[in-house]
Amino acid sequence: MMMDNGVMTNHYDGGYTDGYMEQEEEWEREGLLDPAWEKQQKKTFTAWCNSHLRKAGTGIENIDEDFRNGLKLMLLLEVISGETLPKPDRGKMRFHKIANVNKALDFIASKGVKLVSIGAEEIVDGNLKMTLGMIWTIILRFAIQDISVEEMTAKEGLLLWCQRKTAPYKNVNVQNFHLSFKDGLAFCALIHRHRPDLIDYSKLSKDNPLENLNTAFDVAEKYLDIPRMLDPDDLINTPKPDERAIMTYVSCYYHAFQGAQQAETAANRICKVLKVNQENERLMEEYERLASDLLEWIRRTMPWLNSRQTDNSLAGCQKKLEDYRTYRRKHKPPRVEQKAKLETNFNTLQTKLRLSNRPAYMPTEGKMVSDIAQSWKGLEIAEKAFEEWLLSEMMRLERLEYLAQKFKHKADIHEDWTRGKEEMLQSQDFRQCKLYDIKALKKKHEAFESDLAAHQDRVEQIAAIAQELNTLEYHEVANVNARCQRICSQWDRLGALTQRRRAALDDAERVLEQIDLLHLEFAKRAAPFNNWLDGTREDLVDMFIVHTIEEISGLMDAHSRFKATLGEADKEYQAIVNLVHQVESIVKQHQIPGGLENPYTTLTAHELNRKWSDVRQLVPQRDATLAAELRKQQNNETLRRQFAEKANAVGPWIERQMDAVTAIGMGLQGSLEDQLHRLKEYESGVYAYKPHIEELERIHQAVQEGMIFENRYSQYTMETLRVGWEQLLTSINRTINEVENQILTRDSKGITQEQLTEFRASFNHFDKNRTGRLAPEELKSCLVSLGYSIGKDRQGELDFQRILAVVDPNNTGYVSFDAFLDFMTRESTDTDTAEQVIDSFRILAGDKPFITAEELRRELPPDQAEYCVSRMPPYRGPGAPPGALDYMAFSTALYGETDL
């Protein structure tokens, strides 16, 4: 028992009567028992009893007299309890009365009330104090005990109800059940709060307590069927009115307005549920919009990435590579953020749906997170293939340009050599020559045949280059083929013409025998030396393509070996020139007309001297070209090392951040708020690190522009670092979202940080491989470690399969921590259900199986009411008025598969 300013505040616990008598005695000893209280109780309790007895067509006038025979007392208990008591004794003797009163007291005791110090004899003898104590016990048990507000005691709950209902009213401050009601404003406020049409509260004054009390009592009796139980004069003139009398009267107000109270509670529950549904629908619409936009962007981008069309030129291919770099730098990063936001919104929506006991959200076909992930994966595969194709295409086109220039160079040399040869072979000059001239022409022709045979390799080289250009699909292959065909056709004609001229010279050989040995020797030695000169000049200006220092070093070594042979070549050159000098000497000595003309070759010492000079000039030029290429390859090597140095720092950094984020996601670092704070710090650190990625991209661009296609100094490629960077950003966003959802789950479901820590520790203990998920057997061990009872018998296996169906509905073979936490949360907390929402609507509908739009608009806020009216289906049951709505189907749909 507790005391509050001398006023009994014991919660009804079945032993109130004993406490009542002890309290009375204590008040008497302290002089606190006011006789006026007894008077107020007698009047109030009499009116309260009559408010119930009139339902049986009777009443009492004197409370201490009319209950003495026990008959009306038994009748009162039957009316207020709705139960039937034993048949009363009809005799008028004292023992008959005592028997009837005992039957009433036994019935009270059967309701869990201990009646100590109250006996039937005192009631039969008309003991007013005992009678009032008994009636107060009945009032407590049947009128006040069931009043409950926020799990408080009956008295505290009734007081809190009064405080909440009168809080907005001026001059009303309900603190107790005696002084707070003296001026009558509290009674008027209670009536006005529920029935504003009955009282104009604005016209009431604190200075007119008598008028206020009479107004409240008259209105309550006339319109609310609450009889007058209190005397206004008694309340005003008593310094401290009796709280039992006031509690009895106020409890009648509570029961009179109980329907309105239930309707208010029901309306609040419905509003809460509808707001959750509206927010979920908004999130669904946003997800659909974002998913559609991202998938449409991927759909538009894929044809470009899958295209393998170029203009077959190196410049065009380089333009495509620059477009691809622009795409990676500008167009894709916002889509990476959009994808991460999609996953975050989806996870948040699913968490809210689980917490509000709604079914999981299923996006429209083709817009699942897995669909988006699959499309994104296809996009990444297409990007990788596109970049690889571009680089291979650039290598192909680079070689094509090299081959095309080499073809043109060799074709120019060959065509220059063949110029005039057909006319020469078709000439009939030998017809008018003397014998030695014929011999000379024959030797000259033999030299030409030797020269022609030497050029066979060059023609074959030209044809081979043309064939390779065809194989590599050179864009001007038609011109190459036409020129190659002209060269080959001309070569065939030269062969045929050579054979015919040879035959003609053989016919004349029988009469042409004189020969000039010196000219012949010159011709024999000059021709191969000339061919060597031509080949050497061609080699010295030959183009090359290399990609490494080793390759250019090999070319430089070969060039050095060539330069070592120049001494022997110079000796051969001097020997050939010496033959010419001998001829000149003999011609001068013997004055031979036309003797200086060599009939066996068209080569002259002047031409050999010119070509030999060319070779000696081309050697240092070749040195310079090779040195420039060496510098280029050395620069490329520097670029490789720069990229490797940066990549070898960035790659491990990304891996460390991934490990750290994974560790936080495993719940290994403090509370959820600590984890969220750490993740936000990592997120800031990652975005601050972005300049390193951008610097690496710039170095990578220089590497590609340098046509560098391999790097032995690093295992990292730009593509792997890009993917790692994007995965790190996605992992941080996803982990932040998971922690926020866990906080949302913890706070909305009322689970403690200790419970959450225990769930996470148990989950991590059995997640041996740190994969973030558990296999079925690991889940079973985890649940057992948390005290979950799973038997080893058949029933235990059935129970576990039921749990698996909840935490792994798609039968993937593993359970994520979110699903595990959701299951443990549902096991330890309560959620609103469809049945609760149906009961709330039933209260608003007055127990009807349908509800009208007018009732919804009267009981709910405007936006919530219109939400219901627009979505509730028509009620099809019998007896429904036009416009009746089916709240049961609506409530069920809120918690089931629906388009709502």
PDB file of N, CA, C and O in Angstrom, residues 34-44 178 182 210 213 217 229-242 245-246:
ATOM      1  N   ASP A  34     -12.903  12.906   7.571  1.00  0.00           N
ATOM      2  CA  ASP A  34     -13.899  13.984   7.578  1.00  0.00           C
ATOM      3  C   ASP A  34     -15.294  13.365   7.500  1.00  0.00           C
ATOM      4  O   ASP A  34     -15.554  12.576   6.583  1.00  0.00           O
ATOM      5  N   PRO A  35     -16.198  13.701   8.448  1.00  0.00           N
ATOM      6  CA  PRO A  35     -17.567  13.163   8.377  1.00  0.00           C
ATOM      7  C   PRO A  35     -18.246  13.498   7.047  1.00  0.00           C
ATOM      8  O   PRO A  35     -19.129  12.778   6.596  1.00  0.00           O
ATOM      9  N   ALA A  36     -17.818  14.617   6.450  1.00  0.00           N
ATOM     10  CA  ALA A  36     -18.438  14.986   5.176  1.00  0.00           C
ATOM     11  C   ALA A  36     -18.138  13.951   4.108  1.00  0.00           C
ATOM     12  O   ALA A  36     -18.923  13.758   3.178  1.00  0.00           O
ATOM     13  N   TRP A  37     -16.968  13.256   4.212  1.00  0.00           N
ATOM     14  CA  TRP A  37     -16.626  12.229   3.243  1.00  0.00           C
ATOM     15  C   TRP A  37     -17.643  11.091   3.276  1.00  0.00           C
ATOM     16  O   TRP A  37     -18.041  10.565   2.249  1.00  0.00           O
ATOM     17  N   GLU A  38     -18.001  10.726   4.494  1.00  0.00           N
ATOM     18  CA  GLU A  38     -18.965   9.619   4.646  1.00  0.00           C
ATOM     19  C   GLU A  38     -20.293   9.988   4.011  1.00  0.00           C
ATOM     20  O   GLU A  38     -20.933   9.168   3.336  1.00  0.00           O
ATOM     21  N   LYS A  39     -20.671  11.239   4.179  1.00  0.00           N
ATOM     22  CA  LYS A  39     -21.923  11.722   3.580  1.00  0.00           C
ATOM     23  C   LYS A  39     -21.825  11.691   2.048  1.00  0.00           C
ATOM     24  O   LYS A  39     -22.752  11.258   1.348  1.00  0.00           O
ATOM     25  N   GLN A  40     -20.685  12.175   1.529  1.00  0.00           N
ATOM     26  CA  GLN A  40     -20.498  12.183   0.078  1.00  0.00           C
ATOM     27  C   GLN A  40     -20.477  10.764  -0.481  1.00  0.00           C
ATOM     28  O   GLN A  40     -21.076  10.476  -1.522  1.00  0.00           O
ATOM     29  N   GLN A  41     -19.775   9.855   0.243  1.00  0.00           N
ATOM     30  CA  GLN A  41     -19.720   8.468  -0.213  1.00  0.00           C
ATOM     31  C   GLN A  41     -21.116   7.865  -0.244  1.00  0.00           C
ATOM     32  O   GLN A  41     -21.486   7.166  -1.203  1.00  0.00           O
ATOM     33  N   LYS A  42     -21.885   8.119   0.822  1.00  0.00           N
ATOM     34  CA  LYS A  42     -23.228   7.525   0.904  1.00  0.00           C
ATOM     35  C   LYS A  42     -24.089   7.971  -0.274  1.00  0.00           C
ATOM     36  O   LYS A  42     -24.760   7.149  -0.932  1.00  0.00           O
ATOM     37  N   LYS A  43     -24.038   9.248  -0.598  1.00  0.00           N
ATOM     38  CA  LYS A  43     -24.860   9.762  -1.699  1.00  0.00           C
ATOM     39  C   LYS A  43     -24.356   9.223  -3.057  1.00  0.00           C
ATOM     40  O   LYS A  43     -25.145   8.767  -3.896  1.00  0.00           O
ATOM     41  N   THR A  44     -23.014   9.284  -3.224  1.00  0.00           N
ATOM     42  CA  THR A  44     -22.455   8.853  -4.506  1.00  0.00           C
ATOM     43  C   THR A  44     -22.652   7.361  -4.731  1.00  0.00           C
ATOM     44  O   THR A  44     -23.080   6.923  -5.810  1.00  0.00           O
ATOM     45  N   HIS A 178      -9.578  14.876  -5.709  1.00  0.00           N
ATOM     46  CA  HIS A 178     -10.369  15.637  -4.721  1.00  0.00           C
ATOM     47  C   HIS A 178     -10.361  17.110  -5.074  1.00  0.00           C
ATOM     48  O   HIS A 178     -11.349  17.638  -5.579  1.00  0.00           O
ATOM     49  N   LYS A 182     -12.963  20.397  -7.825  1.00  0.00           N
ATOM     50  CA  LYS A 182     -13.871  21.206  -7.009  1.00  0.00           C
ATOM     51  C   LYS A 182     -14.583  22.296  -7.806  1.00  0.00           C
ATOM     52  O   LYS A 182     -15.751  22.589  -7.553  1.00  0.00           O
ATOM     53  N   LEU A 210     -20.128  26.613  -8.742  1.00  0.00           N
ATOM     54  CA  LEU A 210     -21.463  26.012  -8.592  1.00  0.00           C
ATOM     55  C   LEU A 210     -22.148  25.873  -9.950  1.00  0.00           C
ATOM     56  O   LEU A 210     -22.733  24.828 -10.272  1.00  0.00           O
ATOM     57  N   LEU A 213     -20.383  23.056 -11.939  1.00  0.00           N
ATOM     58  CA  LEU A 213     -20.733  21.709 -11.482  1.00  0.00           C
ATOM     59  C   LEU A 213     -22.147  21.339 -11.901  1.00  0.00           C
ATOM     60  O   LEU A 213     -22.402  20.229 -12.392  1.00  0.00           O
ATOM     61  N   PHE A 217     -23.173  18.217 -14.285  1.00  0.00           N
ATOM     62  CA  PHE A 217     -24.024  17.133 -13.774  1.00  0.00           C
ATOM     63  C   PHE A 217     -25.328  17.041 -14.557  1.00  0.00           C
ATOM     64  O   PHE A 217     -25.831  15.948 -14.833  1.00  0.00           O
ATOM     65  N   MET A 229     -24.403  11.887  -8.927  1.00  0.00           N
ATOM     66  CA  MET A 229     -23.853  11.121  -7.811  1.00  0.00           C
ATOM     67  C   MET A 229     -23.181  12.019  -6.786  1.00  0.00           C
ATOM     68  O   MET A 229     -22.804  11.552  -5.718  1.00  0.00           O
ATOM     69  N   LEU A 230     -22.989  13.300  -7.126  1.00  0.00           N
ATOM     70  CA  LEU A 230     -22.315  14.242  -6.241  1.00  0.00           C
ATOM     71  C   LEU A 230     -23.206  15.464  -6.030  1.00  0.00           C
ATOM     72  O   LEU A 230     -24.011  15.833  -6.913  1.00  0.00           O
ATOM     73  N   ASP A 231     -23.037  16.089  -4.894  1.00  0.00           N
ATOM     74  CA  ASP A 231     -23.780  17.317  -4.573  1.00  0.00           C
ATOM     75  C   ASP A 231     -22.833  18.490  -4.779  1.00  0.00           C
ATOM     76  O   ASP A 231     -21.786  18.563  -4.127  1.00  0.00           O
ATOM     77  N   PRO A 232     -23.163  19.431  -5.698  1.00  0.00           N
ATOM     78  CA  PRO A 232     -22.272  20.568  -5.926  1.00  0.00           C
ATOM     79  C   PRO A 232     -21.929  21.332  -4.647  1.00  0.00           C
ATOM     80  O   PRO A 232     -20.783  21.737  -4.442  1.00  0.00           O
ATOM     81  N   ASP A 233     -22.918  21.544  -3.789  1.00  0.00           N
ATOM     82  CA  ASP A 233     -22.655  22.301  -2.551  1.00  0.00           C
ATOM     83  C   ASP A 233     -21.654  21.558  -1.660  1.00  0.00           C
ATOM     84  O   ASP A 233     -20.782  22.174  -1.040  1.00  0.00           O
ATOM     85  N   ASP A 234     -21.793  20.217  -1.608  1.00  0.00           N
ATOM     86  CA  ASP A 234     -20.854  19.453  -0.785  1.00  0.00           C
ATOM     87  C   ASP A 234     -19.424  19.584  -1.315  1.00  0.00           C
ATOM     88  O   ASP A 234     -18.477  19.728  -0.543  1.00  0.00           O
ATOM     89  N   LEU A 235     -19.284  19.505  -2.629  1.00  0.00           N
ATOM     90  CA  LEU A 235     -17.947  19.609  -3.198  1.00  0.00           C
ATOM     91  C   LEU A 235     -17.326  20.975  -2.928  1.00  0.00           C
ATOM     92  O   LEU A 235     -16.147  21.085  -2.615  1.00  0.00           O
ATOM     93  N   ILE A 236     -18.145  22.027  -3.043  1.00  0.00           N
ATOM     94  CA  ILE A 236     -17.617  23.383  -2.872  1.00  0.00           C
ATOM     95  C   ILE A 236     -17.280  23.660  -1.408  1.00  0.00           C
ATOM     96  O   ILE A 236     -16.236  24.256  -1.096  1.00  0.00           O
ATOM     97  N   ASN A 237     -18.144  23.215  -0.511  1.00  0.00           N
ATOM     98  CA  ASN A 237     -17.989  23.579   0.913  1.00  0.00           C
ATOM     99  C   ASN A 237     -17.060  22.635   1.671  1.00  0.00           C
ATOM    100  O   ASN A 237     -16.688  22.932   2.813  1.00  0.00           O
ATOM    101  N   THR A 238     -16.737  21.494   1.085  1.00  0.00           N
ATOM    102  CA  THR A 238     -15.824  20.573   1.768  1.00  0.00           C
ATOM    103  C   THR A 238     -14.391  20.948   1.381  1.00  0.00           C
ATOM    104  O   THR A 238     -14.069  21.015   0.191  1.00  0.00           O
ATOM    105  N   PRO A 239     -13.520  21.184   2.412  1.00  0.00           N
ATOM    106  CA  PRO A 239     -12.136  21.587   2.075  1.00  0.00           C
ATOM    107  C   PRO A 239     -11.438  20.570   1.180  1.00  0.00           C
ATOM    108  O   PRO A 239     -10.714  20.945   0.258  1.00  0.00           O
ATOM    109  N   LYS A 240     -11.680  19.290   1.449  1.00  0.00           N
ATOM    110  CA  LYS A 240     -11.031  18.245   0.661  1.00  0.00           C
ATOM    111  C   LYS A 240     -12.068  17.159   0.366  1.00  0.00           C
ATOM    112  O   LYS A 240     -12.244  16.232   1.153  1.00  0.00           O
ATOM    113  N   PRO A 241     -12.767  17.240  -0.769  1.00  0.00           N
ATOM    114  CA  PRO A 241     -13.828  16.263  -1.079  1.00  0.00           C
ATOM    115  C   PRO A 241     -13.278  14.836  -1.086  1.00  0.00           C
ATOM    116  O   PRO A 241     -12.090  14.609  -1.312  1.00  0.00           O
ATOM    117  N   ASP A 242     -14.172  13.886  -0.870  1.00  0.00           N
ATOM    118  CA  ASP A 242     -13.785  12.468  -0.830  1.00  0.00           C
ATOM    119  C   ASP A 242     -13.413  11.985  -2.237  1.00  0.00           C
ATOM    120  O   ASP A 242     -14.205  12.090  -3.167  1.00  0.00           O
ATOM    121  N   ALA A 245     -15.650   9.071  -3.820  1.00  0.00           N
ATOM    122  CA  ALA A 245     -16.895   9.519  -4.455  1.00  0.00           C
ATOM    123  C   ALA A 245     -16.607  10.076  -5.843  1.00  0.00           C
ATOM    124  O   ALA A 245     -17.298   9.770  -6.824  1.00  0.00           O
ATOM    125  N   ILE A 246     -15.549  10.920  -5.920  1.00  0.00           N
ATOM    126  CA  ILE A 246     -15.224  11.524  -7.220  1.00  0.00           C
ATOM    127  C   ILE A 246     -14.722  10.466  -8.203  1.00  0.00           C
ATOM    128  O   ILE A 246     -15.099  10.443  -9.375  1.00  0.00           O
TER     129      ILE A 246
END
